[in-house]
Coordinates of C-alpha atoms in Angstrom, one line a residue:
M1 CA 32.9 33.7 -23.7
R2 CA 30.2 36.5 -23.7
T3 CA 27.8 34.0 -25.5
P4 CA 28.1 31.0 -23.0
L5 CA 28.1 33.9 -19.6
A6 CA 24.8 35.6 -21.2
L7 CA 23.2 31.9 -21.7
F8 CA 24.3 31.0 -17.8
I9 CA 22.6 34.2 -16.4
V10 CA 19.6 33.6 -18.6
S11 CA 19.5 30.3 -17.1
L12 CA 19.9 31.2 -13.7
G13 CA 16.8 34.0 -14.2
I14 CA 14.8 30.9 -15.8
I15 CA 15.4 28.8 -12.6
A16 CA 14.5 31.5 -10.4
A17 CA 11.5 32.7 -12.1
A18 CA 10.2 29.3 -12.4
W19 CA 10.5 28.9 -8.5
W20 CA 8.9 31.9 -7.4
W21 CA 5.8 30.9 -9.9
L22 CA 5.6 27.1 -8.5
A23 CA 5.7 28.3 -5.1
T24 CA 3.3 31.0 -5.1
P25 CA 1.1 30.8 -1.8
V26 CA -2.5 31.1 -1.5
S27 CA -4.7 32.4 1.0
L28 CA -7.8 30.9 1.1
A29 CA -11.1 32.6 2.3
L30 CA -11.8 30.2 4.7
A31 CA -8.9 28.0 6.6
P32 CA -9.6 24.6 6.7
I33 CA -9.7 24.7 10.4
A34 CA -9.9 28.3 11.7
T35 CA -8.2 29.4 14.6
G36 CA -10.2 28.5 18.0
A37 CA -12.4 26.4 15.8
K38 CA -13.2 22.7 15.8
L39 CA -14.1 20.1 13.5
E40 CA -17.3 17.8 14.1
C41 CA -15.5 14.8 13.6
V42 CA -11.9 13.3 12.0
S43 CA -11.2 10.0 11.3
Y44 CA -8.3 8.6 13.4
A45 CA -5.5 5.6 13.2
P46 CA -2.6 5.8 15.3
F47 CA -0.2 3.9 13.3
R48 CA 3.4 6.0 12.9
N49 CA 6.4 5.2 10.4
E50 CA 6.4 1.3 9.7
Q51 CA 3.4 0.6 11.9
T52 CA 0.4 -1.2 10.1
P53 CA -2.6 -3.0 11.2
H54 CA -1.7 -6.1 9.0
D55 CA 0.8 -6.9 11.6
Q56 CA -1.2 -9.0 13.8
T57 CA 1.2 -8.9 16.7
L58 CA 1.3 -5.2 16.9
I59 CA -0.3 -3.6 19.9
V60 CA 0.0 0.5 20.1
S61 CA 0.8 2.1 23.4
P62 CA -1.7 4.0 25.2
Q63 CA 1.0 6.7 25.6
Q64 CA 1.0 7.1 22.1
I65 CA -2.6 7.1 21.3
A66 CA -2.9 9.6 24.2
E67 CA -0.2 11.9 22.6
D68 CA -2.4 11.8 19.4
L69 CA -5.8 12.6 21.2
G70 CA -4.6 15.4 23.2
E71 CA -3.4 17.1 19.7
L72 CA -6.8 16.5 18.1
A73 CA -9.0 17.7 21.2
R74 CA -7.8 20.8 20.1
I75 CA -9.2 20.5 16.6
S76 CA -12.1 18.5 16.8
R77 CA -15.0 17.1 18.9
C78 CA -15.1 14.0 17.8
I79 CA -13.0 10.9 16.3
R80 CA -14.0 7.8 14.4
I81 CA -12.0 4.7 14.5
Y82 CA -12.4 1.8 12.1
S83 CA -11.2 -0.9 14.6
I84 CA -10.7 -2.5 17.9
D85 CA -7.6 -4.4 17.0
N86 CA -4.1 -3.3 17.5
G87 CA -4.6 -1.7 20.8
L88 CA -7.4 0.5 19.7
D89 CA -9.7 -1.0 22.4
K90 CA -8.0 1.6 24.7
V91 CA -9.6 4.5 22.7
P92 CA -12.5 5.2 24.2
E93 CA -10.7 5.3 27.7
L94 CA -8.3 7.8 26.5
A95 CA -10.6 9.8 24.6
S96 CA -12.9 10.5 27.6
R97 CA -9.9 12.0 29.2
V98 CA -9.6 14.8 26.7
G99 CA -13.3 15.2 26.0
L100 CA -13.4 13.7 22.7
K101 CA -16.5 11.8 21.6
V102 CA -15.9 8.3 19.5
L103 CA -17.3 6.9 16.7
L104 CA -16.7 3.2 17.1
G105 CA -16.0 1.1 14.3
V106 CA -16.2 -2.8 14.1
W107 CA -13.9 -3.9 11.1
I108 CA -15.5 -7.1 9.8
G109 CA -14.7 -9.4 6.8
R110 CA -14.9 -12.9 6.0
D111 CA -14.5 -14.5 9.0
R112 CA -17.5 -14.8 10.8
A113 CA -15.8 -15.8 14.3
K114 CA -13.7 -13.2 14.3
N115 CA -16.6 -10.9 13.2
A116 CA -18.8 -12.1 16.6
L117 CA -15.7 -11.4 18.8
L118 CA -15.0 -8.0 17.3
A119 CA -18.9 -7.3 17.8
D120 CA -18.8 -8.2 21.3
K121 CA -16.1 -6.4 22.1
A122 CA -17.5 -3.1 20.6
I123 CA -20.6 -3.4 22.3
S124 CA -18.9 -4.1 25.9
L125 CA -16.8 -0.8 25.1
A126 CA -20.3 0.9 24.4
G127 CA -21.7 -0.2 27.8
Q128 CA -18.7 0.8 29.6
Y129 CA -18.2 4.4 28.2
P130 CA -21.7 5.5 27.3
G131 CA -21.1 9.3 27.7
T132 CA -18.3 8.7 25.0
V133 CA -19.2 6.6 22.2
T134 CA -21.8 7.9 20.6
A135 CA -22.4 5.4 17.6
I136 CA -21.2 1.7 16.2
I137 CA -20.2 1.5 12.9
V138 CA -20.5 -2.0 11.9
G139 CA -18.2 -2.6 9.0
S140 CA -16.6 -0.3 6.5
E141 CA -17.2 -1.0 2.8
V142 CA -17.4 -4.4 3.2
L143 CA -19.6 -4.7 0.2
L144 CA -17.3 -2.6 -1.8
R145 CA -14.5 -5.1 -0.9
G146 CA -16.8 -8.2 -2.0
E147 CA -16.1 -9.6 1.6
M148 CA -19.7 -10.1 2.6
T149 CA -23.2 -10.1 0.9
A150 CA -25.7 -7.7 1.9
S151 CA -27.9 -10.2 3.4
D152 CA -24.8 -11.3 5.9
L153 CA -24.2 -7.7 6.6
R154 CA -27.8 -7.1 7.3
E155 CA -27.8 -10.2 9.9
I156 CA -24.9 -8.9 11.8
I157 CA -26.3 -5.4 12.1
R158 CA -29.4 -6.8 13.8
S159 CA -27.1 -8.9 16.2
V160 CA -25.7 -5.5 17.6
K161 CA -28.4 -3.0 17.8
P162 CA -30.7 -4.9 20.2
R163 CA -27.6 -4.9 22.8
V164 CA -26.5 -1.5 22.6
N165 CA -28.2 2.1 23.6
V166 CA -26.3 3.9 20.6
P167 CA -27.4 4.4 16.9
V168 CA -26.0 1.6 14.8
T169 CA -24.8 2.4 11.4
Y170 CA -22.7 0.5 8.4
A171 CA -20.1 2.7 6.3
D172 CA -19.6 2.5 2.6
V173 CA -19.2 4.5 -0.8
W174 CA -22.2 6.2 -2.0
E175 CA -22.7 4.0 -4.9
F176 CA -22.8 0.7 -2.7
W177 CA -25.6 2.7 -0.8
L178 CA -27.6 3.4 -4.1
R179 CA -27.0 -0.3 -5.2
Y180 CA -27.9 -1.7 -1.8
R181 CA -30.9 0.1 -0.4
E182 CA -32.4 -2.7 1.5
V183 CA -29.2 -2.2 4.0
G184 CA -30.7 1.4 4.9
A185 CA -33.6 -0.5 6.6
E186 CA -31.1 -1.8 9.3
V187 CA -29.3 1.4 10.2
D188 CA -30.4 4.1 12.6
F189 CA -28.5 6.5 10.1
V190 CA -26.7 6.3 6.6
T191 CA -22.7 6.5 6.8
V192 CA -21.7 7.5 3.4
H193 CA -17.9 8.0 2.0
F194 CA -17.3 10.5 -0.6
L195 CA -13.6 10.1 -1.8
P196 CA -14.0 12.4 -5.4
Y197 CA -10.4 11.5 -6.1
W198 CA -11.1 7.6 -6.2
E199 CA -14.2 7.8 -8.2
D200 CA -14.4 6.1 -11.1
V201 CA -14.6 9.3 -13.0
P202 CA -12.2 11.3 -11.0
V203 CA -13.1 14.7 -10.2
R204 CA -11.1 17.8 -10.2
A205 CA -10.3 19.4 -6.8
E206 CA -11.8 22.9 -7.7
D207 CA -15.1 20.8 -8.1
A208 CA -15.0 18.1 -5.8
A209 CA -17.2 19.9 -2.9
A210 CA -19.8 20.8 -5.1
H211 CA -19.9 17.2 -6.4
V212 CA -19.7 16.1 -2.7
D213 CA -22.7 18.0 -2.0
H214 CA -24.8 17.3 -5.3
V215 CA -24.4 13.3 -4.5
R216 CA -25.2 13.9 -0.7
M217 CA -28.7 15.1 -1.6
Q218 CA -29.3 12.1 -4.0
V219 CA -28.4 9.8 -1.3
A220 CA -30.2 11.8 1.2
A221 CA -33.6 11.3 -1.5
A222 CA -33.1 7.4 -1.6
F223 CA -33.3 7.2 2.2
P224 CA -36.2 9.5 3.2
G225 CA -36.2 9.9 7.1
K226 CA -32.5 8.6 7.7
D227 CA -30.1 11.4 8.9
I228 CA -27.1 11.1 6.4
L229 CA -23.5 11.4 7.8
I230 CA -20.7 11.9 5.4
G231 CA -18.4 9.5 7.1
E232 CA -15.3 9.8 5.2
T233 CA -14.2 12.9 2.9
G234 CA -11.1 14.5 2.2
W235 CA -8.2 15.0 -0.7
P236 CA -4.7 13.8 -0.9
S237 CA -1.9 16.3 -0.8
H238 CA 0.7 14.3 -2.6
G239 CA 0.4 11.2 -5.2
R240 CA -0.1 10.3 -9.1
M241 CA -3.0 12.2 -11.0
R242 CA -6.3 10.5 -11.7
D243 CA -7.7 12.3 -15.2
G244 CA -7.8 15.8 -13.8
A245 CA -7.7 15.2 -9.9
L246 CA -4.5 16.7 -9.1
P247 CA -3.2 15.9 -5.5
S248 CA -1.6 18.8 -3.9
R249 CA -1.2 20.7 -0.8
I250 CA -3.4 23.8 -2.0
N251 CA -5.6 21.5 -3.4
Q252 CA -6.3 19.6 -0.2
A253 CA -6.6 22.7 1.8
R254 CA -9.3 24.2 -0.7
F255 CA -11.4 21.2 -0.9
M256 CA -11.5 20.7 2.9
S257 CA -12.1 24.5 3.4
E258 CA -14.9 24.3 0.9
I259 CA -16.7 21.2 2.2
L260 CA -16.6 22.2 5.5
D261 CA -18.0 26.0 4.7
R262 CA -20.9 23.9 2.6
S263 CA -21.5 21.8 5.9
R264 CA -22.0 24.9 8.1
R265 CA -24.2 26.9 5.6
E266 CA -26.4 23.8 4.7
N267 CA -26.4 22.0 8.3
F268 CA -24.9 18.5 7.2
R269 CA -22.5 16.5 9.0
V270 CA -19.0 15.8 7.8
N271 CA -16.6 13.3 9.1
V272 CA -13.3 14.6 7.6
F273 CA -10.8 11.8 6.2
E274 CA -8.4 11.7 8.0
A275 CA -6.3 13.1 10.9
Y276 CA -2.9 11.8 10.6
D277 CA -0.8 10.8 7.2
E278 CA -0.6 7.1 7.3
P279 CA 2.9 6.1 5.2
W280 CA 2.1 2.4 5.7
K281 CA -0.9 2.7 3.3
R282 CA 1.5 3.6 0.4
R283 CA 2.5 -0.1 0.1
W284 CA -1.1 -0.9 -0.8
E285 CA -2.5 2.2 -2.0
G286 CA 0.7 3.6 -3.9
T287 CA 1.9 7.4 -2.6
V288 CA -1.1 9.0 -2.6
G289 CA -2.5 6.5 0.0
G290 CA -0.3 7.8 2.6
Y291 CA -1.0 11.6 2.6
W292 CA -4.6 12.2 3.5
G293 CA -4.1 13.6 6.9
L294 CA -4.9 17.1 8.0
L295 CA -1.8 16.7 10.1
D296 CA 1.7 15.5 9.2
G297 CA 2.3 12.1 9.7
T298 CA 6.0 12.4 11.1
E299 CA 5.9 16.0 13.2
R300 CA 2.0 15.2 14.1
K301 CA 1.2 18.8 13.7
L302 CA -1.3 20.7 11.2
K303 CA -0.5 21.2 7.8
Y304 CA -2.4 24.4 7.5
P305 CA -2.8 26.3 10.4
G306 CA -5.6 29.0 10.7
G307 CA -4.5 32.2 8.9
A308 CA -1.3 30.9 7.4
E309 CA -0.5 31.3 3.5
I310 CA -0.5 27.8 1.7
S311 CA 2.3 26.7 -0.7
N312 CA 2.6 23.4 -2.5
H313 CA 6.6 23.8 -2.3
P314 CA 7.2 25.4 1.5
F315 CA 10.9 24.9 0.8
W316 CA 11.1 26.5 -2.6
K317 CA 14.0 28.5 -1.8
L318 CA 16.5 25.5 -0.6
Q319 CA 14.9 23.8 -3.8
M320 CA 15.5 27.1 -6.0
A321 CA 19.1 27.2 -4.5
C322 CA 20.3 23.7 -5.2
G323 CA 19.0 24.1 -9.0
M324 CA 21.1 27.0 -9.3
V325 CA 23.9 25.2 -8.2
L326 CA 23.3 22.6 -10.5
C327 CA 22.8 25.0 -13.5
T328 CA 26.4 26.4 -12.4
C329 CA 28.1 22.9 -12.2
V330 CA 26.5 22.3 -15.9
F331 CA 28.4 25.4 -17.3
A332 CA 31.5 24.8 -15.2
A333 CA 31.7 21.5 -17.0
A334 CA 30.8 22.9 -20.4
W335 CA 33.7 25.7 -19.9
L336 CA 36.3 23.1 -18.1
T337 CA 36.2 20.9 -21.6
L338 CA 36.2 24.1 -23.6
R339 CA 39.7 24.3 -22.4
R340 CA 41.0 21.3 -23.7
R341 CA 40.0 21.7 -27.3
P342 CA 41.8 23.8 -29.7
A343 CA 38.7 25.1 -31.7
S344 CA 35.4 27.1 -30.1
P345 CA 32.1 24.7 -30.2
R346 CA 29.0 25.9 -32.3
L347 CA 26.4 28.1 -30.8
A348 CA 24.1 24.8 -30.8
A349 CA 26.0 23.3 -28.6
W350 CA 26.3 26.1 -26.0
I351 CA 22.5 26.5 -26.2
A352 CA 22.1 22.8 -25.6
V353 CA 24.0 23.2 -22.8
A354 CA 21.9 25.8 -21.3
I355 CA 18.8 24.1 -22.1
S356 CA 20.0 21.3 -20.2
A357 CA 21.3 23.2 -17.5
T358 CA 18.2 24.9 -17.1
T359 CA 15.8 21.9 -17.3
G360 CA 17.9 20.4 -14.5
G361 CA 17.9 23.2 -12.6
V362 CA 14.1 23.8 -12.6
L363 CA 13.2 20.0 -11.8
L364 CA 16.1 19.1 -9.4
G365 CA 13.9 20.2 -6.5
I366 CA 10.8 18.8 -7.8
G367 CA 12.5 15.5 -8.5
F368 CA 14.1 15.4 -5.0
E369 CA 10.5 16.1 -3.4
K370 CA 9.0 13.3 -5.5
M371 CA 11.8 10.8 -4.4
L372 CA 11.3 11.9 -0.6
Y373 CA 7.1 11.4 -0.8
E374 CA 7.1 8.5 -3.5
S375 CA 10.2 6.2 -2.5
Y376 CA 8.7 3.3 -0.4
G377 CA 11.0 0.2 0.9
I378 CA 14.5 -0.5 -0.2
G379 CA 13.5 -1.2 -3.8
G380 CA 11.8 2.2 -4.1
W381 CA 14.3 4.5 -2.5
L382 CA 17.1 2.4 -4.9
V383 CA 15.0 2.9 -8.0
Q384 CA 14.0 6.6 -7.5
G385 CA 17.4 7.4 -6.2
L386 CA 19.1 5.8 -9.4
L387 CA 16.7 7.6 -11.4
L388 CA 17.9 11.0 -9.7
A389 CA 21.5 10.3 -9.7
A390 CA 21.0 9.9 -13.6
G391 CA 19.1 13.1 -13.8
L392 CA 22.1 14.7 -11.8
A393 CA 24.8 13.2 -14.1
A394 CA 23.1 13.5 -17.6
P395 CA 23.8 17.2 -17.7
L396 CA 27.3 17.2 -16.7
L397 CA 28.2 14.6 -18.6
S398 CA 26.4 15.8 -21.6
A399 CA 28.0 19.2 -21.4
N400 CA 31.2 17.6 -21.5
A401 CA 30.4 15.7 -24.8
L402 CA 28.7 18.5 -26.5
I403 CA 31.5 20.9 -26.0
A404 CA 33.9 17.8 -27.0
E405 CA 31.7 17.1 -29.7
R406 CA 31.5 13.3 -28.7
A407 CA 28.7 11.1 -30.1
L408 CA 26.5 9.5 -27.6
P409 CA 27.5 6.0 -26.9
T410 CA 25.7 2.8 -27.8
F411 CA 25.0 0.0 -25.1
V412 CA 27.7 -2.3 -26.6
E413 CA 30.6 0.0 -26.0
V414 CA 29.8 0.1 -22.4
L415 CA 28.4 -3.6 -21.9
G416 CA 29.8 -5.5 -24.8
P417 CA 32.6 -7.5 -25.2
R418 CA 36.0 -6.2 -24.5
D419 CA 37.3 -5.5 -28.0
R420 CA 34.1 -3.2 -28.8
R421 CA 34.0 -1.4 -25.8
S422 CA 34.9 2.3 -25.2
R423 CA 38.3 3.2 -23.4
S424 CA 36.8 6.7 -22.6
F425 CA 35.8 7.3 -18.8
M426 CA 33.7 9.9 -19.7
T427 CA 32.2 8.2 -22.4
N428 CA 31.5 5.2 -20.2
M429 CA 29.9 7.3 -17.4
L430 CA 27.8 8.8 -20.0
G431 CA 26.9 5.4 -21.6
I432 CA 26.2 4.2 -17.8
A433 CA 23.4 7.0 -16.9
L434 CA 21.8 6.3 -20.5
I435 CA 21.5 2.6 -19.7
V436 CA 20.2 3.3 -16.0
T437 CA 17.9 5.9 -17.4
T438 CA 16.3 3.5 -20.0
L439 CA 16.0 0.7 -17.9
I440 CA 13.8 2.3 -15.3
G441 CA 12.1 4.5 -17.6
V442 CA 11.1 0.9 -19.6
E443 CA 10.4 -0.6 -16.4
N444 CA 8.1 2.5 -15.1
A445 CA 6.1 2.6 -18.3
L446 CA 5.5 -1.1 -18.3
S447 CA 3.9 -0.8 -14.7
L448 CA 1.9 2.2 -16.0
V449 CA 0.4 -0.1 -18.6
F450 CA -0.1 -3.5 -16.6
D451 CA -0.3 -1.9 -12.9
P452 CA -1.2 1.9 -13.3
R453 CA -3.6 2.5 -10.4
W454 CA -1.1 3.0 -7.7
R455 CA 2.3 4.0 -9.9
D456 CA 3.3 7.6 -10.0
F457 CA 4.9 9.5 -12.5
P458 CA 8.3 10.0 -12.9
F459 CA 7.9 13.2 -14.8
A460 CA 10.8 15.5 -13.0
S461 CA 13.8 13.1 -12.7
L462 CA 13.0 11.4 -16.1
T463 CA 12.8 14.9 -18.1
M464 CA 16.2 16.2 -16.1
A465 CA 17.8 12.8 -18.0
V466 CA 16.3 12.8 -21.1
V467 CA 16.7 16.3 -22.5
P468 CA 20.4 16.4 -22.1
F469 CA 21.0 12.8 -23.9
C470 CA 18.5 13.7 -26.6
A471 CA 20.7 17.1 -27.4
V472 CA 23.8 15.0 -27.7
A473 CA 21.9 12.3 -29.8
F474 CA 21.0 15.0 -32.2
L475 CA 23.6 17.5 -32.3
D476 CA 26.7 15.0 -32.1
R477 CA 25.5 12.1 -34.4
P478 CA 28.2 10.5 -36.4
E479 CA 28.0 11.2 -40.4
S480 CA 27.1 7.3 -40.8
G481 CA 26.3 4.7 -38.3
S482 CA 23.6 1.7 -37.8
R483 CA 20.6 1.5 -35.6
Q484 CA 21.5 -0.8 -32.4
L485 CA 18.8 -3.7 -31.7
A486 CA 19.0 -3.2 -28.2
E487 CA 18.1 0.4 -28.3
A488 CA 15.5 0.0 -31.0
V489 CA 13.9 -2.6 -28.8
F490 CA 13.8 -0.2 -25.9
A491 CA 12.5 2.5 -28.2
G492 CA 9.8 0.5 -29.6
L493 CA 8.3 -0.5 -25.9
L494 CA 8.6 3.3 -24.8
A495 CA 6.5 4.2 -27.6
A496 CA 3.8 1.6 -27.8
A497 CA 3.6 2.0 -23.9
S498 CA 3.3 5.8 -24.1
L499 CA 0.5 5.5 -26.7
Y500 CA -1.5 3.1 -24.3
I501 CA -0.9 5.3 -21.0
I502 CA -2.0 8.8 -22.8
F503 CA -5.4 6.7 -23.8
N504 CA -5.7 5.2 -20.4
E505 CA -5.1 8.1 -18.4
G506 CA -7.5 10.7 -20.0
A507 CA -7.5 13.9 -21.7
H508 CA -6.7 15.9 -18.6
N509 CA -3.9 13.9 -16.8
W510 CA -1.0 16.6 -17.5
Q511 CA 1.5 14.6 -15.3
A512 CA 0.8 11.3 -17.5
F513 CA 1.5 13.6 -20.9
W514 CA 4.4 15.0 -19.9
T515 CA 5.7 11.3 -18.5
C516 CA 5.1 10.1 -21.9
A517 CA 6.4 12.9 -23.8
A518 CA 9.7 12.4 -22.0
Y519 CA 9.3 8.5 -22.9
L520 CA 8.9 9.5 -26.5
V521 CA 12.2 11.9 -26.7
L522 CA 13.9 9.0 -24.8
G523 CA 12.7 6.4 -27.4
M524 CA 13.7 8.9 -30.1
T525 CA 17.1 9.0 -28.5
L526 CA 17.6 5.8 -28.7
W527 CA 16.3 5.1 -32.1
R528 CA 18.9 7.7 -33.9
P529 CA 21.5 5.8 -35.6
R530 CA 24.9 5.7 -34.0
T531 CA 28.3 4.1 -34.9
V532 CA 29.9 2.1 -32.4
A533 CA 33.3 4.0 -31.9
A534 CA 35.0 1.3 -30.3
V535 CA 34.8 -0.6 -33.2
E536 CA 36.2 1.8 -35.4
T537 CA 38.9 2.4 -33.4
A538 CA 40.0 -1.2 -33.4
L539 CA 39.6 -1.0 -37.2
A540 CA 41.8 1.7 -37.4
A541 CA 44.5 0.4 -35.0
T542 CA 44.7 -2.9 -37.3
T543 CA 44.9 -1.1 -40.6
A544 CA 47.8 1.0 -39.0
V545 CA 49.6 -2.2 -38.1
L546 CA 49.4 -3.7 -41.4
S547 CA 50.6 -0.8 -43.0
E548 CA 53.9 -0.6 -41.0
A549 CA 54.3 -4.5 -41.9
G550 CA 54.9 -3.4 -45.6
P551 CA 52.6 -4.4 -48.7
V552 CA 51.0 -7.7 -48.5
P553 CA 52.3 -10.3 -50.9
Q554 CA 50.4 -11.2 -54.1
P555 CA 49.9 -14.7 -55.9
Q556 CA 51.8 -14.4 -59.1
G557 CA 50.0 -13.8 -62.3
Q558 CA 48.3 -10.9 -60.4
A559 CA 48.9 -7.3 -60.5
S560 CA 50.1 -5.7 -57.3

C-alpha cells in the first residue's frame, strides 16, 4: 500500500500547487477605476437575464433603469445608449436626475420608415433634455453590417443635424471609417470603435492598448480638423481565445487600466464598452459576447473595485477543494477494487490511476466554471452538463477498470444486439461514459470546423474524460482484437477536424491546441483494436454446452 499512498499524496500536492498558481492574483499599478475617480463615458444597456432587445414587446421598467443609473453615476460622468426602443426613451429623464450626461443613440437599419420615426424621437428627446443629451449618434456599425449604403447614411445624418442644437455623429469600426471617409464630412465629430479582440487579426491583451492608440492616430490623420471619440473599446472577461487574444478577468482589467491611463496622458476621449455584462448576447455572439462589462450582470456591482487584487479564479479555494475530493474518490475506487482481486496490480496501473486522479482534480474546477459561463439555453446546459458528468465518471470508472485489468469496452458491447452486449454493470457504465464523450467531442469538433466564430473550446471537461480512457485502452488492451468500424469512423473525424482547427485558429491559440490534442488522444483511444468480450463469452458458453453433450457423431468412413 505504500506506493498507492505515495502517489495519492503526490496527486493532492500537484492539485494544490496547480490551483495556487492558476489563482495567483495581480495588483495593477493603476486600477481600471480608481477609488473616487470617474470614467468619462460608458456604454449602457439595461437588459438583464433573459431580457433582449430582439423582443419587440419588451419594455424595460423605469425602476430597473433608475437602479442601474444610480450605480453608474458613482463611476461615470456619462452614458452612451444605442437605441430608444424597449423603454430606453426614459433614459434621458432618469439620467438627468442623477447628473449623468447621455450620448443618445439612434439604431437605424434597412427599414427607412422606422429610421425616420426613431430619428424624430431622438430629436424630440434632445430638445426636452438639452442639459443632459450632449450628442446624437445616428447609427452604429450600420455600414459594417451592410444594412445601409454610405450615401443613404449621409442623407439621414443631414436630415437630423439642422433640427438639433447638439453635435451629431455616426459610430463604426475604424476600418469602415477609413473605407468610407466621405461620411466624415457630414458629422460634427468622428466616433470610432476599437475592439482588438474582434479584429480580423486579433491583438493580445498585453499589446491591445498600444494598438488602439496607434490606430486612433491613423484615424485622426485621416480626418484632420475633426475631434475623435473612441466610441467603444473594451476586453471580454470570459469566452474562447481568438489567436493570441485571451478573454480573462486579469486581461480585461489590464486593458482597461492601460487604455484609460493613455487617454488621460494623451488627452483623448474614451467611451468604455461596456457598463454591465449582457447574458442575452451569448445567443448571437457566443460566450464572449456576454462578458464585456466592468460590472457584473447579475449582482450589478464592479468586478474590480479600486485597490483590490484581481484573480482569474476568485473562488479557487472551493475549486481546489472539489478537485481534491475527486482525487480522493478516484483512489478510493481503485482501493475498493483491489480488495476484490487476489493478485496485486502492476505499478503502471497505479501510475495511470494517479495521472487520471490528478488530471481530474486540477481540471474539475475549470470545467465547472466553464459550464457556468458557457452554457446557454437548455441544449447548452445539457451538452455541457453531460460532458462534465462524463469527465467526473471517467476517472472513477477507469480506476476500477485499471486495477481489475478490464479492457475498454467497444460501442457494440453497450449498444449492440442483446447477445453481444456485456453483462458487467461497470463495463457498461464505462462504455456509456466513453460514448457520451465521443459524441459530444465529435459534435464540438465539427462545430469548430463549420461554425467556429462563436464556439468555445471544451478542453477542461474533455481532458478529464479522455486521459483515463486512454490509460485503460493502452494498459488493458486485449492480446488480440479487431478495430471496430464505428470507433474508427469517429477517430478519423476527430483527426481530420483537429488538423483543420489548428490551421484555422492560428499558432498562438493554446486553447485550440489543447482541445485538438484531447481530440487526437480520444481518436487514438478509439482507433486501438479491441475484442468484443461479450462475443467471446457467448462462444465460450457454446463450447461448454457442446462438450457436456459428448462427442459429435461423425459420418462413416471418417476418423472420429
